mmCIF file of C-alpha atoms in Angstrom:
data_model
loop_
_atom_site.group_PDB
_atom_site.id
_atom_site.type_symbol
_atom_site.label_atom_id
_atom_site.label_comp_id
_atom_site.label_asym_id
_atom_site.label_seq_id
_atom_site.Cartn_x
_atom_site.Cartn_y
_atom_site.Cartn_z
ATOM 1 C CA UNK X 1 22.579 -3.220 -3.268
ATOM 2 C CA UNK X 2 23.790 0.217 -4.895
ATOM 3 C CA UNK X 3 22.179 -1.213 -7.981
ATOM 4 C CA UNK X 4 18.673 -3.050 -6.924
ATOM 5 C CA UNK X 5 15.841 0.264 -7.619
ATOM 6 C CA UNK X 6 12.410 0.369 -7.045
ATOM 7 C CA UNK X 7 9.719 1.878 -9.482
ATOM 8 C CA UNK X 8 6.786 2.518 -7.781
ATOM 9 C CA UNK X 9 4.124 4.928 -9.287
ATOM 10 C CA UNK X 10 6.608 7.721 -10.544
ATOM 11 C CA UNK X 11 9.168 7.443 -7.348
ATOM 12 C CA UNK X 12 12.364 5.229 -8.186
ATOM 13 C CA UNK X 13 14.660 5.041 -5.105
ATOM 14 C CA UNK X 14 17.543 2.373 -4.506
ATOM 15 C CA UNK X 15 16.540 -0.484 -2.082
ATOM 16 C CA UNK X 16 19.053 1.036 0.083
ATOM 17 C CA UNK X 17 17.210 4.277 0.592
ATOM 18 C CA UNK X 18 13.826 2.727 0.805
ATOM 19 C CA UNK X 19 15.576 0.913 4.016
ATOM 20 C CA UNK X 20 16.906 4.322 5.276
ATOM 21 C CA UNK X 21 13.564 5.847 4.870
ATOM 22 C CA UNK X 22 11.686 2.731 7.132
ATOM 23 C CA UNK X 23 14.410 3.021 9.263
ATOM 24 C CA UNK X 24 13.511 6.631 9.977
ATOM 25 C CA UNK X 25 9.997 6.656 9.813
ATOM 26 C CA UNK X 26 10.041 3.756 12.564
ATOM 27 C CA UNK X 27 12.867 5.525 14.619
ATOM 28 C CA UNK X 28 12.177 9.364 14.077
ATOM 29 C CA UNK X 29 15.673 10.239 13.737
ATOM 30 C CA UNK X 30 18.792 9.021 12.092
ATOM 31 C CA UNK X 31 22.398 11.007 12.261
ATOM 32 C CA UNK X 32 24.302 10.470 8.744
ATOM 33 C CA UNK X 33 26.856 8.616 10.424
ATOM 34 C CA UNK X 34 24.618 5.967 12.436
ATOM 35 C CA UNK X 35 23.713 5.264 8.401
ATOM 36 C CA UNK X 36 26.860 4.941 7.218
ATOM 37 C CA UNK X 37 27.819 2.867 9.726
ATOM 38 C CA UNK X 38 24.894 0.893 9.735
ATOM 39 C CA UNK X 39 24.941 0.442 5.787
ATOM 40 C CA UNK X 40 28.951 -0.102 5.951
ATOM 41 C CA UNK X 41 29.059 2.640 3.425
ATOM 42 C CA UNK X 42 30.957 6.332 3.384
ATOM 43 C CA UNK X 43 29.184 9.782 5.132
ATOM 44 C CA UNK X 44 28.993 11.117 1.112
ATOM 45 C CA UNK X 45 27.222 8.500 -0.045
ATOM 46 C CA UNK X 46 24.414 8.564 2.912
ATOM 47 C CA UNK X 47 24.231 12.385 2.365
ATOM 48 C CA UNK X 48 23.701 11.418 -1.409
ATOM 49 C CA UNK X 49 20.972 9.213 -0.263
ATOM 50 C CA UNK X 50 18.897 10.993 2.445
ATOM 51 C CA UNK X 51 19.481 14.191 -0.125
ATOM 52 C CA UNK X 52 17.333 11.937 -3.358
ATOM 53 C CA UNK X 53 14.982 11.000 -0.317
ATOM 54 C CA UNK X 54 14.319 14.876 1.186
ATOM 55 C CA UNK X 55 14.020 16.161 -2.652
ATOM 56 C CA UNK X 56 11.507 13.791 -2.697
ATOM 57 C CA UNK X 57 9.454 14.866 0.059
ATOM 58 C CA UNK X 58 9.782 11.410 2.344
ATOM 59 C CA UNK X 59 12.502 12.765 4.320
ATOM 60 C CA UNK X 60 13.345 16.335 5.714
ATOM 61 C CA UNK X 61 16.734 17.234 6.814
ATOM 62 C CA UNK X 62 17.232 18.551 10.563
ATOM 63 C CA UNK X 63 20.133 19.417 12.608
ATOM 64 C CA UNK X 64 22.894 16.224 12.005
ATOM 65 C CA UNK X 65 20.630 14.312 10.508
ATOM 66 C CA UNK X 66 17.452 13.485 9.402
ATOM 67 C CA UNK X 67 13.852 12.869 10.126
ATOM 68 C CA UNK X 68 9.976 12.207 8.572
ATOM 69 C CA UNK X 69 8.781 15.494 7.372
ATOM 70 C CA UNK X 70 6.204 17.082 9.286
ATOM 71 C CA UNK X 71 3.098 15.222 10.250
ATOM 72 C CA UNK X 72 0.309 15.765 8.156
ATOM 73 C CA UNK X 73 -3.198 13.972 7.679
ATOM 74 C CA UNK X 74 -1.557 11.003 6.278
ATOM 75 C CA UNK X 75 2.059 10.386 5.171
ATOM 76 C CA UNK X 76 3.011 11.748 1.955
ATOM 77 C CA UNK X 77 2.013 8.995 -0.612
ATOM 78 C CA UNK X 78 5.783 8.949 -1.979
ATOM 79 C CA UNK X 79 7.116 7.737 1.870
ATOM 80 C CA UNK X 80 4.105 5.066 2.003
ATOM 81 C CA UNK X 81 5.184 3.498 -1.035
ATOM 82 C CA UNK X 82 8.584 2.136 0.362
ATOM 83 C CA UNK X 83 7.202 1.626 3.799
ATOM 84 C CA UNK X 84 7.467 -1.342 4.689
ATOM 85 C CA UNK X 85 8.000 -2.426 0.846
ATOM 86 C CA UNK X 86 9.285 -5.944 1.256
ATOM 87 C CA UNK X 87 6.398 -7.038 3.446
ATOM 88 C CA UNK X 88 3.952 -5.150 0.753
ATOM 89 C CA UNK X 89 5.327 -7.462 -1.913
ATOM 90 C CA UNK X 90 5.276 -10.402 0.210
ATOM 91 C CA UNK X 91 1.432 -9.849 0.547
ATOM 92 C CA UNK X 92 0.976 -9.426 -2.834
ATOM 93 C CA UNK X 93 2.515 -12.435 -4.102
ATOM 94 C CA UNK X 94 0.056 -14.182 -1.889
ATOM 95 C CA UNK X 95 -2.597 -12.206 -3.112
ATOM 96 C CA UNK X 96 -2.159 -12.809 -7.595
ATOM 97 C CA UNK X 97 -1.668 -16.557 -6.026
ATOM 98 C CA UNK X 98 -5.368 -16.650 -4.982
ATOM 99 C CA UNK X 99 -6.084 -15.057 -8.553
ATOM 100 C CA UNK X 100 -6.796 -16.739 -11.528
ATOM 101 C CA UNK X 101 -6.279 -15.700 -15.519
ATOM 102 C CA UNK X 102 -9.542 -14.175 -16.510
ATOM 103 C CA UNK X 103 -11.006 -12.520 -13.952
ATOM 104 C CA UNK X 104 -12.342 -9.164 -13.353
ATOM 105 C CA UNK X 105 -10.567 -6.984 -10.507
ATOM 106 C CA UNK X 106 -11.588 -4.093 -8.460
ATOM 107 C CA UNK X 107 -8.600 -1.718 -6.961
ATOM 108 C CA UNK X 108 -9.099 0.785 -4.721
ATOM 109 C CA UNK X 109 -6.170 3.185 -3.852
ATOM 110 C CA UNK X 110 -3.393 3.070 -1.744
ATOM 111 C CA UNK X 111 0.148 1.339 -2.059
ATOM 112 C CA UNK X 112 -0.630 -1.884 -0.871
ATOM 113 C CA UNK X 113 -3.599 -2.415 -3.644
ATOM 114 C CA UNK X 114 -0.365 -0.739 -6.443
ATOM 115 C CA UNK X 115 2.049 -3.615 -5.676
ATOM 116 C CA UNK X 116 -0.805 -6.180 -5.787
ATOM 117 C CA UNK X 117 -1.606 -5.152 -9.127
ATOM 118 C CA UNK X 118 2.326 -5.099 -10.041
ATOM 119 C CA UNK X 119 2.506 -8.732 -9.084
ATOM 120 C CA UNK X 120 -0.202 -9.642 -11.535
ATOM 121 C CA UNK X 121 1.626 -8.323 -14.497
ATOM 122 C CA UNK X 122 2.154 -11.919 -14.994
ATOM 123 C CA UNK X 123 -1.435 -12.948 -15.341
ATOM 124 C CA UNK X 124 -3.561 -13.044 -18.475
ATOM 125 C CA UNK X 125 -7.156 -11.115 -19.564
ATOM 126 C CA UNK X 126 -7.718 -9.646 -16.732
ATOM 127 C CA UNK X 127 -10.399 -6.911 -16.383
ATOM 128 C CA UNK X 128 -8.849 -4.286 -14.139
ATOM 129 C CA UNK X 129 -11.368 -1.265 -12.538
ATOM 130 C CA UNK X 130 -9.576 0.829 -10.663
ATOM 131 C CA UNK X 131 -10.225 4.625 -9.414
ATOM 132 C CA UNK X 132 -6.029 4.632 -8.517
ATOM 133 C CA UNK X 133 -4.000 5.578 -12.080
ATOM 134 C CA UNK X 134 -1.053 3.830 -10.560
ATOM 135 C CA UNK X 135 -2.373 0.614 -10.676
ATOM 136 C CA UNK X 136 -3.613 1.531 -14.141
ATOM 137 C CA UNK X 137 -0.895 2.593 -15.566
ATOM 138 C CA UNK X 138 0.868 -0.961 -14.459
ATOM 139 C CA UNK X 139 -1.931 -2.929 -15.734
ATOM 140 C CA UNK X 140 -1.407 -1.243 -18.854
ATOM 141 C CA UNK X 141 1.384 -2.863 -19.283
ATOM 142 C CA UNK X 142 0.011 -6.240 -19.814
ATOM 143 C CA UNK X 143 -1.464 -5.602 -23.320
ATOM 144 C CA UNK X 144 -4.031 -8.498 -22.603
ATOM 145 C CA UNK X 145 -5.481 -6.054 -20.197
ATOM 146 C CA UNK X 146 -8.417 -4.564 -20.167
ATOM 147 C CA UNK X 147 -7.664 -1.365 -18.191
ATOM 148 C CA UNK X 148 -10.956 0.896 -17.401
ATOM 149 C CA UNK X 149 -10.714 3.837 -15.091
ATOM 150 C CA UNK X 150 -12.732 6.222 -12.982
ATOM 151 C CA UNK X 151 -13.524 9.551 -14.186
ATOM 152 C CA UNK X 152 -13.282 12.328 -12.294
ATOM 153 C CA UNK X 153 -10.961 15.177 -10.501
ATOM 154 C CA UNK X 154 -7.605 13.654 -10.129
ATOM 155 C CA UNK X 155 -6.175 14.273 -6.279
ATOM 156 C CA UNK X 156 -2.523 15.035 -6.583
ATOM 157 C CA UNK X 157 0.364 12.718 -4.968
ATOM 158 C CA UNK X 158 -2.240 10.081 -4.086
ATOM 159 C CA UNK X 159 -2.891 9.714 -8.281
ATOM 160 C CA UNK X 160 -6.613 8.753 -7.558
ATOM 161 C CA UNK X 161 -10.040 9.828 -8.252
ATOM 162 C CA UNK X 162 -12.464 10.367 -5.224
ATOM 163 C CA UNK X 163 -16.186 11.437 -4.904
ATOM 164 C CA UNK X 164 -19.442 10.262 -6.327
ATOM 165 C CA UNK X 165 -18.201 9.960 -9.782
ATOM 166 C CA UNK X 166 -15.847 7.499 -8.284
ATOM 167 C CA UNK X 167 -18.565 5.574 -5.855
ATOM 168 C CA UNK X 168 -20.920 5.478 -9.270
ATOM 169 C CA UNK X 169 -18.426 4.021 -11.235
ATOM 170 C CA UNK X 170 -18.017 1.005 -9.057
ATOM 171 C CA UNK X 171 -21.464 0.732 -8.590
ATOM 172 C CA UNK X 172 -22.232 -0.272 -12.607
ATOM 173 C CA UNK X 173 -20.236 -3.480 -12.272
ATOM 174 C CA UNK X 174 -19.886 -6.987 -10.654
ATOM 175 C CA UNK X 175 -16.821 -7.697 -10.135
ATOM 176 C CA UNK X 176 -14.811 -11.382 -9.132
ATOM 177 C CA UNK X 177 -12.451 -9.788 -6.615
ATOM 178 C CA UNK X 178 -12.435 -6.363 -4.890
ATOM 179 C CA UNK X 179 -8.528 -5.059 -4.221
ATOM 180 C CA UNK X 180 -8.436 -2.738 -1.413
ATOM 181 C CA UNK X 181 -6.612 -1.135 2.151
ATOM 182 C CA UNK X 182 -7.221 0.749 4.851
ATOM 183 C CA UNK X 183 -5.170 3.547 6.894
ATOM 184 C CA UNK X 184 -5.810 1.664 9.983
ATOM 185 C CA UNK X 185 -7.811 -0.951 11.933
ATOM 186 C CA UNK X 186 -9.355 -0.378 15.145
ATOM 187 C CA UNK X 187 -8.826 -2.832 18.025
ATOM 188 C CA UNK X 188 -12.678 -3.555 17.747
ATOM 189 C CA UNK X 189 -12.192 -4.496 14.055
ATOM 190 C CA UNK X 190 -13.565 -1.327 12.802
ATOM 191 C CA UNK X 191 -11.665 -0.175 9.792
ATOM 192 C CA UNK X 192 -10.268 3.323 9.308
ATOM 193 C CA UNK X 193 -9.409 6.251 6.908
ATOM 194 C CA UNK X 194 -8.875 9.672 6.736
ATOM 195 C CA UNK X 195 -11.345 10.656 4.118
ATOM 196 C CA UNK X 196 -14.797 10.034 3.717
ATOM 197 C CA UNK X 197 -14.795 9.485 0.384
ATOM 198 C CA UNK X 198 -11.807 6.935 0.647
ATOM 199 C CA UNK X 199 -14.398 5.065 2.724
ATOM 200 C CA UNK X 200 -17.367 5.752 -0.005
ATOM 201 C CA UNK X 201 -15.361 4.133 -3.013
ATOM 202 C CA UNK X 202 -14.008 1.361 -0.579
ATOM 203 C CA UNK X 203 -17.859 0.482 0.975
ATOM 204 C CA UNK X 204 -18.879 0.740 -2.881
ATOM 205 C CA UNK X 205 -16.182 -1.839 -4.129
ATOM 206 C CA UNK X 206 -17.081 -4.403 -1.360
ATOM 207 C CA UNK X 207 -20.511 -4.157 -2.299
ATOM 208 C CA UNK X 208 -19.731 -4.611 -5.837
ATOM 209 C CA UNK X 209 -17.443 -7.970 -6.102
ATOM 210 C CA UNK X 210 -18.131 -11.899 -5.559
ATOM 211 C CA UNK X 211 -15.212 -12.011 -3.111
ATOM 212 C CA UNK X 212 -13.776 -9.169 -1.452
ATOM 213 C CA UNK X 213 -9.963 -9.099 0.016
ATOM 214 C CA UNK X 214 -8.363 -6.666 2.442
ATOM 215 C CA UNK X 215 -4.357 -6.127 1.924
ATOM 216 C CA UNK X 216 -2.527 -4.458 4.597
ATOM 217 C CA UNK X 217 0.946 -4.514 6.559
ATOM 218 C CA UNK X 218 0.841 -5.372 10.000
ATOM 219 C CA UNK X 219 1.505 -1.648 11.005
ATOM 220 C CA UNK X 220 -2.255 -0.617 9.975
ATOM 221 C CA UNK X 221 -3.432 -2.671 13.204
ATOM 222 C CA UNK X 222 -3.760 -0.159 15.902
ATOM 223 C CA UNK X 223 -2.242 2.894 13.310
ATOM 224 C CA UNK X 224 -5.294 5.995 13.891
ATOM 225 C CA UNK X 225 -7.171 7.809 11.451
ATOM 226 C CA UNK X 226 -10.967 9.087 11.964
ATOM 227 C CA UNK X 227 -13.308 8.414 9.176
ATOM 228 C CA UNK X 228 -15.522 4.983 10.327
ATOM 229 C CA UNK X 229 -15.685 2.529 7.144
ATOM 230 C CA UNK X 230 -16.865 -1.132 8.026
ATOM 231 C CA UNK X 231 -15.304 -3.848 10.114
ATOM 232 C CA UNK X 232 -12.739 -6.556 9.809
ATOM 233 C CA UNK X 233 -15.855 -9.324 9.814
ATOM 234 C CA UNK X 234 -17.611 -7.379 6.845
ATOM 235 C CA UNK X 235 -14.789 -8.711 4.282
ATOM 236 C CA UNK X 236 -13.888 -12.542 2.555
ATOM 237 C CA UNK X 237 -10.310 -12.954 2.964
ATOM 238 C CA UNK X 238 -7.671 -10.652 5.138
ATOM 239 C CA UNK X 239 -3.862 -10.454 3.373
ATOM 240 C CA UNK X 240 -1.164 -9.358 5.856
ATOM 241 C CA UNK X 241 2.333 -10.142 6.420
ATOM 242 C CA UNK X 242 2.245 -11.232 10.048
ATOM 243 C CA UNK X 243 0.082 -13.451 12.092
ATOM 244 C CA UNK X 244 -3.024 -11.118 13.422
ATOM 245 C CA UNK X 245 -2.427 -9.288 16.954
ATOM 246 C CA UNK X 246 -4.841 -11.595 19.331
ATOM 247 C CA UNK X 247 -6.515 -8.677 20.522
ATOM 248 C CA UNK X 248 -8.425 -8.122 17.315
ATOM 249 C CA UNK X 249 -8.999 -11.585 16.345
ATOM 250 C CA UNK X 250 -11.925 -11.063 18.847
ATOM 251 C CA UNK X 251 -13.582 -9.113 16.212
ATOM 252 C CA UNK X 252 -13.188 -12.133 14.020
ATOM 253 C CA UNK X 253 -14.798 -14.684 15.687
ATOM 254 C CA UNK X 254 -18.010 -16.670 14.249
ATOM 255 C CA UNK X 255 -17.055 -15.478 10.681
ATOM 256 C CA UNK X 256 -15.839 -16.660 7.722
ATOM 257 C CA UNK X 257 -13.184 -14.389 6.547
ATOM 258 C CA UNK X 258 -9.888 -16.123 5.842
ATOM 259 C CA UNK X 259 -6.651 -15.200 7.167
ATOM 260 C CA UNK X 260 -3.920 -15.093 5.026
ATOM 261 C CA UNK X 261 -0.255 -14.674 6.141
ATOM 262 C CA UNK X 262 2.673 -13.592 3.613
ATOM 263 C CA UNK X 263 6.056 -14.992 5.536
ATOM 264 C CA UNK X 264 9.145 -14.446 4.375
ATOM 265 C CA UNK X 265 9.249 -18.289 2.436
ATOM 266 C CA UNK X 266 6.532 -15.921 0.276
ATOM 267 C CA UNK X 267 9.267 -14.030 -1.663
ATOM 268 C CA UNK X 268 9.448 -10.558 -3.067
#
């Protein structure tokens, strides 16, 4: 386990810490030991641990123990990357399944859309648009790429580029598929965000592509944030990694937008 690491954007953490830091994000507090114990693994090498993960701003330390640093508008963009990371990987498998060799992508930002696009490496010519320099610099990768970005001011820890430079630049293209998430969805379907001009280059993506696909983890539905951006019903196909709460398939019925679920026979 000591050896499995994650590289997302420019954060590499062991899997193990990537499960300490879910585990205390969900909980709110974990003592060193209760880790150690639970990870069958010495008090030093926890404290090594939770010390990478409060250096890099997704945990804070607190009296015998540790807990999410303080709450902010959203959480840092570092913790939201190995949130709930197997499920996010799950989901995109599913998603570069539905995608074929050839196709031109929108991605909007977030850390769902990132590990899409990092499950696509394997794909051929495709034409990736993105406003979020972490999924371009993994599509860069592929050198059958073609990699265009937005242009504008760069907002720090996110990596992205927001504003109407951003909305403009999605707006001079048709794309096959649009890539995007949401902070949160409503229990009426509407979708949520925390800035209105994540919303903007989101609305301006789904107006922009053939087919249009929503990727989030199952803790967006009912998770708050107060910028209004659409509905559930106003996109083509829904990714998640768990079968939709019944209270918000209400906002789903009469439409065509597909469900799809990411189980654990998905991979990651």
């Amino acid at each position: 386990m000591t050896g499995h690491r994650h590289m997302l954007g420019q954060v590499d953490v062991s899997k193990r810490q990537a499960e300490i830091a879910d585990l205390v994000q969900k909980a709110g507090f974990a003592s060193v030991e209760e880790l150690a114990e639970r990870f069958d693994v010495t008090t030093q090498t926890i404290r090594r641990d939770v010390n990478g993960l409060c250096e890099l701003g997704i945990l804070r330390r607190t009296h015998g123990g540790v807990e999410p640093p303080a709450p902010a508008s959203n959480i840092h963009y570092s913790t939201r990357q190995i949130l709930n990371l197997p499920e996010k990987q799950r989901i995109a498998n599913l998603v570069a399944s539905e995608i074929g060799n050839n196709q031109s992508l929108a991605f909007s930002i977030g850390t769902t859309p990132e590990i899409v696009m990092q499950a696509l490496t394997g794909h051929e010519k495709l034409a990736v648009f993105t406003n979020n320099l972490n999924v371009a610099f993994t599509a860069s990768g592929n050198p059958s790429f073609q990699v265009t970005i937005a242009g504008g001011r760069l907002r720090h820890g996110d990596r992205d580029i927001l504003g109407s430079a951003a909305q403009a630049f999605f707006s001079n293209y048709k794309f096959d598929v649009g890539v995007f998430g949401v902070a949160g969805v409503d229990e009426d379907g509407t979708l949520l965000d925390f800035h209105e001009d994540e919303v903007a280059a989101r609305q301006s993506i789904l107006a922009n592509c053939r087919k249009s696909f929503l990727v989030l983890d199952h803790s967006k539905f009912g998770r708050s944030a107060h910028v209004r951006g659409g509905r559930l019903k106003d996109v083509d196909a829904i990714f998640t990694d768990r079968p939709i709460p019944a209270e918000y398939l209400a906002a789903l019925e009469g439409t065509e937008t597909g469900i799809f679920v990411a189980d654990e026979r998905s991979g990651s």
